[in-house]
């Protein structure tokens, strides 16, 4: 099977970054207005209840599919589904930030979204003022 193409979720991409911060600090930033703007889009107030909807300033609409505070949130994003998750690093000295998006149109969209999520991870890292961890 082609890399990034799954049987059930179509084309997908995942990007992760290890940050030298407690998982709770990373999560709190991601759900803050500044953090939400970085990963979900400008003009979005993050709904945290399953079934609530949102719209970005660019007109992308979506709905919360699930939310486990401190752990992960899964939302539709147009015709795709995106998930942001935070967990403790195996080493115990930081947090792993993960972005995952599925149901992408094709390999080209997958590569565009890879570049997007890598840029978002770098922006989160800069905003939090942390040293570069493992990617």
Coordinates of C-alpha atoms in Angstrom, one line a residue:
X1 CA 0.0 0.0 0.0
X2 CA 1.2 3.6 -0.7
X3 CA 2.6 5.5 2.2
X4 CA -0.2 7.7 3.7
X5 CA -3.0 5.9 2.0
X6 CA -5.2 3.7 4.3
X7 CA -8.0 1.4 3.6
X8 CA -10.4 3.0 6.0
X9 CA -9.5 6.7 6.3
X10 CA -8.1 7.5 2.8
X11 CA -5.1 9.7 2.7
X12 CA -3.7 10.8 6.1
X13 CA -0.8 12.6 7.6
X14 CA 0.7 12.7 11.1
X15 CA 3.2 15.1 12.6
X16 CA 4.7 15.0 16.1
X17 CA 7.0 17.0 18.1
X18 CA 8.5 16.5 21.6
X19 CA 8.6 19.6 23.7
X20 CA 10.4 20.1 27.0
X21 CA 7.3 21.2 28.9
X22 CA 4.7 19.4 31.0
X23 CA 1.8 18.0 29.0
X24 CA -0.7 20.1 30.9
X25 CA 1.2 23.3 29.8
X26 CA 1.1 22.3 26.2
X27 CA -2.6 21.4 26.3
X28 CA -3.5 24.6 28.1
X29 CA -1.8 26.6 25.3
X30 CA -3.4 24.6 22.5
X31 CA -6.9 25.3 23.8
X32 CA -6.2 28.9 24.5
X33 CA -7.4 31.5 22.0
X34 CA -3.8 32.0 20.8
X35 CA -3.2 28.3 20.4
X36 CA -6.5 27.6 18.7
X37 CA -5.7 30.2 16.1
X38 CA -2.4 28.5 15.3
X39 CA -3.8 25.0 14.7
X40 CA -7.4 25.5 13.8
X41 CA -7.5 28.9 12.2
X42 CA -8.1 32.6 12.7
X43 CA -11.4 33.6 14.2
X44 CA -12.2 30.3 15.8
X45 CA -13.6 29.9 19.3
X46 CA -12.8 26.3 20.2
X47 CA -16.0 24.4 21.1
X48 CA -15.1 21.6 23.5
X49 CA -18.4 19.7 23.5
X50 CA -19.1 16.9 21.1
X51 CA -21.4 18.1 18.3
X52 CA -20.7 21.8 18.6
X53 CA -19.6 23.6 15.4
X54 CA -17.1 26.2 14.4
X55 CA -16.1 28.3 11.4
X56 CA -12.7 29.8 10.6
X57 CA -12.3 33.3 9.2
X58 CA -11.5 31.6 5.9
X59 CA -14.9 29.9 5.8
X60 CA -13.8 26.4 6.8
X61 CA -16.5 24.8 8.9
X62 CA -16.3 21.8 11.2
X63 CA -17.7 20.0 14.2
X64 CA -16.2 18.6 17.4
X65 CA -16.2 14.8 17.2
X66 CA -14.7 14.1 20.6
X67 CA -12.8 15.9 23.3
X68 CA -10.9 14.5 26.2
X69 CA -9.5 17.6 28.0
X70 CA -5.8 17.4 28.7
X71 CA -5.4 14.6 26.1
X72 CA -7.0 15.1 22.7
X73 CA -9.6 16.8 20.6
X74 CA -10.9 15.5 17.3
X75 CA -12.7 17.8 14.8
X76 CA -14.0 17.7 11.3
X77 CA -12.2 20.3 9.2
X78 CA -14.1 20.7 5.9
X79 CA -14.2 17.3 4.4
X80 CA -11.4 15.9 6.5
X81 CA -10.9 15.0 10.2
X82 CA -8.1 16.5 12.3
X83 CA -6.9 15.5 15.8
X84 CA -4.6 17.2 18.2
X85 CA -3.2 15.1 21.0
X86 CA -0.8 15.7 23.9
X87 CA 0.8 13.0 25.9
X88 CA 3.8 12.6 28.3
X89 CA 7.1 11.8 26.6
X90 CA 8.4 8.3 27.2
X91 CA 11.5 9.9 28.8
X92 CA 9.2 11.5 31.3
X93 CA 10.8 15.0 30.7
X94 CA 8.3 16.6 28.4
X95 CA 5.2 16.3 26.2
X96 CA 4.6 14.8 22.8
X97 CA 2.4 17.0 20.6
X98 CA 0.7 15.1 17.8
X99 CA -1.3 16.4 14.8
X100 CA -3.1 13.9 12.7
X101 CA -5.4 14.5 9.7
X102 CA -7.3 11.9 7.7
X103 CA -9.8 11.7 4.8
X104 CA -7.5 13.9 2.6
X105 CA -8.3 14.1 -1.1
X106 CA -5.0 12.8 -2.5
X107 CA -1.2 12.6 -2.1
X108 CA -0.8 16.3 -3.0
X109 CA -3.2 17.4 -0.3
X110 CA -1.3 15.1 2.1
X111 CA 2.0 16.8 1.4
X112 CA 0.4 20.2 1.7
X113 CA -1.1 19.3 5.1
X114 CA 2.3 17.8 6.2
X115 CA 3.9 21.1 5.5
X116 CA 1.1 22.9 7.3
X117 CA 1.3 20.7 10.5
X118 CA 5.1 21.0 10.6
X119 CA 4.8 24.7 10.4
X120 CA 2.1 24.7 13.1
X121 CA 4.3 22.5 15.4
X122 CA 7.2 25.0 14.9
X123 CA 4.9 28.0 15.7
X124 CA 3.6 26.3 18.9
X125 CA 7.1 25.6 19.9
X126 CA 8.1 29.2 19.3
X127 CA 5.0 30.6 21.1
X128 CA 5.8 28.4 24.2
X129 CA 9.5 29.5 24.1
X130 CA 10.9 26.0 24.5
X131 CA 14.1 24.4 23.2
X132 CA 13.8 22.0 20.3
X133 CA 13.0 18.5 21.4
X134 CA 12.8 15.4 19.3
X135 CA 10.6 15.3 16.2

